[in-house]
Structure formats: C-alpha cells, structure tokens
GROMACS .gro file of C-alpha atoms in nm:
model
  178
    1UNK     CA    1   1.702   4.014   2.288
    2UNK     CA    2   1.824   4.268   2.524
    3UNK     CA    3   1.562   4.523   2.434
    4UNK     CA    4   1.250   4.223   2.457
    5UNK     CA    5   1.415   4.180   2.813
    6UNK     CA    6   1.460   4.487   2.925
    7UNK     CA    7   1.048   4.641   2.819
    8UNK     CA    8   0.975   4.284   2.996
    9UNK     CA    9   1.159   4.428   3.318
   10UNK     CA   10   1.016   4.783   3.302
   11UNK     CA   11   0.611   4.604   3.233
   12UNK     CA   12   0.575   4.760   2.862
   13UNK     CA   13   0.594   4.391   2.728
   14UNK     CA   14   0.368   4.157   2.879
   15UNK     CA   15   0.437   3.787   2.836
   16UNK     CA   16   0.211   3.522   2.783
   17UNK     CA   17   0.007   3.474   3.099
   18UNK     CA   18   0.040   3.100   3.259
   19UNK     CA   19  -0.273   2.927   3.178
   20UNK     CA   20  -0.555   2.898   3.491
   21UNK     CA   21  -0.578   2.549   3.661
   22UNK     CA   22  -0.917   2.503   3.473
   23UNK     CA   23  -0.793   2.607   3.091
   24UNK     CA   24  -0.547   2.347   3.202
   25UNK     CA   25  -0.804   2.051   3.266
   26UNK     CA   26  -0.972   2.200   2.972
   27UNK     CA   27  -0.701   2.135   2.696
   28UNK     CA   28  -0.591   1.756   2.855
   29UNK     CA   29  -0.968   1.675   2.793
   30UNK     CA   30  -0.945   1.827   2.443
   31UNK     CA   31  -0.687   1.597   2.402
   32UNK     CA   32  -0.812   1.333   2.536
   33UNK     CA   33  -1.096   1.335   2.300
   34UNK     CA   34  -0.906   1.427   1.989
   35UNK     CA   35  -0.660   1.104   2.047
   36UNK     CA   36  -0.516   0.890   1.773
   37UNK     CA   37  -0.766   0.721   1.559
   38UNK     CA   38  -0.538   0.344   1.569
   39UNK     CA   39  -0.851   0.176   1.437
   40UNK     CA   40  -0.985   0.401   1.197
   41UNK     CA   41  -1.215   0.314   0.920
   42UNK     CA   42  -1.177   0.456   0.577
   43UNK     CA   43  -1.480   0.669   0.562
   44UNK     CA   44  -1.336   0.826   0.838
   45UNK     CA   45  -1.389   1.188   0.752
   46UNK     CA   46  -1.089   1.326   0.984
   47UNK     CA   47  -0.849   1.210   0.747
   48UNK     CA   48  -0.961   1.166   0.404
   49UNK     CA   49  -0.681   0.893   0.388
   50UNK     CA   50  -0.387   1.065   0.418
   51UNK     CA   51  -0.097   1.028   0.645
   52UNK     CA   52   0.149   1.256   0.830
   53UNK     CA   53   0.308   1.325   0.512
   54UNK     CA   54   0.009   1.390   0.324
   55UNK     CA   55   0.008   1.103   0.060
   56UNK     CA   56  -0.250   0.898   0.013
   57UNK     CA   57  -0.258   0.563   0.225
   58UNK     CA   58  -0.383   0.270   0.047
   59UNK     CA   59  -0.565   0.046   0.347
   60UNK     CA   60  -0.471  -0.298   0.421
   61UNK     CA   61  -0.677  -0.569   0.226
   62UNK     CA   62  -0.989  -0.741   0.457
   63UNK     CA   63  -0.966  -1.046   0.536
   64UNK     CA   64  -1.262  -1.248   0.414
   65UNK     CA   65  -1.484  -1.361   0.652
   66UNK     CA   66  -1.524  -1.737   0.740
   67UNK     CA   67  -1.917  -1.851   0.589
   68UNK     CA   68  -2.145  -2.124   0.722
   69UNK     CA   69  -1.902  -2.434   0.588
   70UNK     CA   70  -1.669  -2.274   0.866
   71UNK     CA   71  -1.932  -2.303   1.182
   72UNK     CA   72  -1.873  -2.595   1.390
   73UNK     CA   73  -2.229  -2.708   1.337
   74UNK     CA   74  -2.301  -2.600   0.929
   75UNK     CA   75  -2.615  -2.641   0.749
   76UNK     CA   76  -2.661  -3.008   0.603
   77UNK     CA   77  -2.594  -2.856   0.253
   78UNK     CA   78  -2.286  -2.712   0.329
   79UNK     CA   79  -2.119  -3.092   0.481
   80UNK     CA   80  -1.950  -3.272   0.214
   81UNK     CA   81  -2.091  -3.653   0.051
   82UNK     CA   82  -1.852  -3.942  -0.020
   83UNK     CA   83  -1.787  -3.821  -0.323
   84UNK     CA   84  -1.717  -3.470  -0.294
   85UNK     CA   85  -1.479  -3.502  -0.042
   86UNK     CA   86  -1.264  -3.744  -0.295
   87UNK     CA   87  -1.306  -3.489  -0.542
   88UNK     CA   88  -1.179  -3.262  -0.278
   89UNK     CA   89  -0.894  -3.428  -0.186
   90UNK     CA   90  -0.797  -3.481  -0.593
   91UNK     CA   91  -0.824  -3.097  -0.661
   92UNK     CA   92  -0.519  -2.883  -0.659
   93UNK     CA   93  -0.501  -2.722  -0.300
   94UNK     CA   94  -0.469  -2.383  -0.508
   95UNK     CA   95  -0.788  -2.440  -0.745
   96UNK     CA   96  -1.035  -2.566  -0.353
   97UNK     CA   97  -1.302  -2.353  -0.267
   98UNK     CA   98  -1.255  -2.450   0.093
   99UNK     CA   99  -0.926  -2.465   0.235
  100UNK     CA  100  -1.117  -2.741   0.497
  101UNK     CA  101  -1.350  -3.007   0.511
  102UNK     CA  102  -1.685  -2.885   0.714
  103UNK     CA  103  -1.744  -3.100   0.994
  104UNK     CA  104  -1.978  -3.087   1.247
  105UNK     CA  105  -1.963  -3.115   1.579
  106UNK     CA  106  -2.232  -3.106   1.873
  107UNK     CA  107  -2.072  -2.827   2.107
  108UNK     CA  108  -1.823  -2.602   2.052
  109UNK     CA  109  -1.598  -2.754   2.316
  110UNK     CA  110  -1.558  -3.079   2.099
  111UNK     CA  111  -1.383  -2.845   1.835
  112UNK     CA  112  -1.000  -2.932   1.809
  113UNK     CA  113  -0.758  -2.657   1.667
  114UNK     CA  114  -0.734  -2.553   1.345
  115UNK     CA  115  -0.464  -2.762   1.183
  116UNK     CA  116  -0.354  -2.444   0.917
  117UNK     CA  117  -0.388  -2.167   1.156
  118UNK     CA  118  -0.056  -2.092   1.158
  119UNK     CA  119  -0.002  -2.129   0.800
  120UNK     CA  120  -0.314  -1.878   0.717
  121UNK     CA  121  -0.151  -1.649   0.954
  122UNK     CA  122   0.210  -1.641   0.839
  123UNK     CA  123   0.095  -1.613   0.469
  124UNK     CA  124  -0.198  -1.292   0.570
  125UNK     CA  125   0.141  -1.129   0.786
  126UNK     CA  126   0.355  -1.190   0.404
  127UNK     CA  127   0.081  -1.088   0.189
  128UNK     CA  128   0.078  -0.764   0.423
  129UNK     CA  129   0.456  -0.695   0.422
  130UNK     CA  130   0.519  -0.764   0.084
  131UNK     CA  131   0.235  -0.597  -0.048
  132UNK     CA  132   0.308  -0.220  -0.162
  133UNK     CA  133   0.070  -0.014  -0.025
  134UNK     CA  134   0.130   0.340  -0.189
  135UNK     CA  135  -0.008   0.452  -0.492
  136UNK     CA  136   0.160   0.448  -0.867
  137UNK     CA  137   0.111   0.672  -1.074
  138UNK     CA  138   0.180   0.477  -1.429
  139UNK     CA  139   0.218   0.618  -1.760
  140UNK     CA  140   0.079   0.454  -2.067
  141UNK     CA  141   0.320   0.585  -2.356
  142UNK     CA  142   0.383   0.398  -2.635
  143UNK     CA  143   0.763   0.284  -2.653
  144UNK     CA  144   0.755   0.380  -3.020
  145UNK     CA  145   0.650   0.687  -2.973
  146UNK     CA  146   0.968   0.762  -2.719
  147UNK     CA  147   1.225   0.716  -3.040
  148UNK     CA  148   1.221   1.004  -3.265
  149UNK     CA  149   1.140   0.917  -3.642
  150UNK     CA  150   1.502   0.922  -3.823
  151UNK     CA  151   1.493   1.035  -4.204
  152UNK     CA  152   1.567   0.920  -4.529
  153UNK     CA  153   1.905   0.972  -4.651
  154UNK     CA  154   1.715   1.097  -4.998
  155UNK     CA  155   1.525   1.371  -4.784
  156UNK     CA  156   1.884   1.511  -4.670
  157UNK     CA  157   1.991   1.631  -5.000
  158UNK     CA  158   2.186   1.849  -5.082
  159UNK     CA  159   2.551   1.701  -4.928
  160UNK     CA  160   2.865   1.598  -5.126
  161UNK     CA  161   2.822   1.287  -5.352
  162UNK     CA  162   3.130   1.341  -5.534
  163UNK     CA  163   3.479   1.370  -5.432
  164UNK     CA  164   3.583   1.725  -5.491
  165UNK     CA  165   3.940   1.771  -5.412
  166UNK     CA  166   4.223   1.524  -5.226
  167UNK     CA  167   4.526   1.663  -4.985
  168UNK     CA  168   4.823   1.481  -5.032
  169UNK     CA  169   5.175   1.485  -4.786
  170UNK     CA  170   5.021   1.669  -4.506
  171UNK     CA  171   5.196   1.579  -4.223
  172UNK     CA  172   4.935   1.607  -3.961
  173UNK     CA  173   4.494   1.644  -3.962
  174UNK     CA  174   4.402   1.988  -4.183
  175UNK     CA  175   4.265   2.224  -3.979
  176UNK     CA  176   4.174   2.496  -4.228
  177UNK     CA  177   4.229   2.636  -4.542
  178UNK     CA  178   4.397   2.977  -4.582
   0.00000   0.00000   0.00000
C-alpha cells in the first residue's frame, strides 16, 4: 500500500480521473432508463424469468377476467329466468358457474357494492401466499426398484448345514483357535 501511495505522490500512478459533469448526467439517465421492471410481463426478454438468484420464477396465476354476465347492463341471454335462478340457488356454491346473479341496471351509478368483494379478495391474497411458486424437480422411480432384490437361501450354498464340532467349559466367548 505504501508503494501504490508513494508512485501516486511522485505522478507514475495515475488514479482514476473524477468523472466530467456531463458523463455524470449521462450515467443517472442510463439509469434512469434501465430502472426496475416492477410490472414486467413474462415475455419480457431482459430476464428470461429469472431472479436475483438465478432460478427460475414461476409468475403469479391471472386472475380471470369478469365476462358479459358481470356488466351492469348484460346481454338479455346472459340474465337469468325464474327457473334458473332456483336452480342457481339449489346448486352447490362450489359446482356455480357464476359466483352472482346478473342483474341489470340502467346506469352505472345505480350499481351497489359487490356483496363478496372482500371474500374474492382475501381468498386471491391466500391462493397467492400459499401457493409455491418455485419449480420441483420430481423424480419418477419406482419404490420397488429402490430395494435391492435379496436371494434365495438355496443360491447361497455352500455354508455349514451340519454341526461340525461343540466347545464345552469355556469360561468366556472363543476367540480363536490355536
């Protein structure tokens, strides 16, 4: 460090000379333009999908967009009869093809608030957390191929059938023979 200081002092090492006003402007506008992409789309060709630690993100499901039964003045066909809106009302709420009945209404201003907003919202925000949104990789083995094939006693002959010789009055376990 002494020696870098020192050529510094006598001019045989230049340092890095401070950048002009204009390379100055020049880089903040660089910046500027380069930004953070918070709403980017996933053809985005910047990215290619991956994050700051380089895995690949998985983006967050779309909500589906509301169709002409939503619109405060629908279509004639889309309004329900009599009779389909008992049927409605029978159905399970899980097995409806509307979450609503489509009514209509002459101006938008006669439109009263949505009645499951909140719900819809709360269950979107747990769908979202609870959803895991990385990739995983999963292996299709077959468990029985995992536990290795055991043989036949038969196969493993030649080992003692017989009884060939007994120790008796040893005090202790036989180590060895001498």
């Amino acid at each position: 460090v002494h020696k870098i200081v020192q050529g510094i002092q006598e001019g045989r090492i230049l340092p890095h000379p401070k950048p002009t006003i204009e390379e100055q402007e020049a880089e903040r506008e660089r910046k500027k333009q380069e930004g953070y992409a918070i709403w980017n789309d996933e053809d985005d060709e910047d990215h290619h999908g991956r994050t700051a630690r380089g895995l690949p993100r998985i983006p967050a499901p779309k909500q589906q967009l509301p169709g002409h039964a939503a619109s405060y003045n629908p279509p004639e066909e889309y309004l329900f009869t009599k009779e389909e809106e008992d049927a409605w009302h029978k159905q399970d709420p899980k097995s409806r093809e509307l979450d609503f009945i489509p009514k209509k209404f002459n101006s938008l201003r006669e439109v009263g608030a949505y009645q499951n907003f909140i719900k819809e919202r709360f269950e979107r925000c747990l769908d979202l957390y609870l959803c895991p949104r990385a990739y995983s990789k999963r292996l299709n083995i077959d468990p029985e191929s995992l536990v290795p094939k055991i043989p036949k006693p038969r196969e493993l002959k030649p080992f003692p059938n017989v009884l060939a010789r007994v120790m008796h009055a040893m005090p202790k376990d036989v180590a060895g023979l001498g």
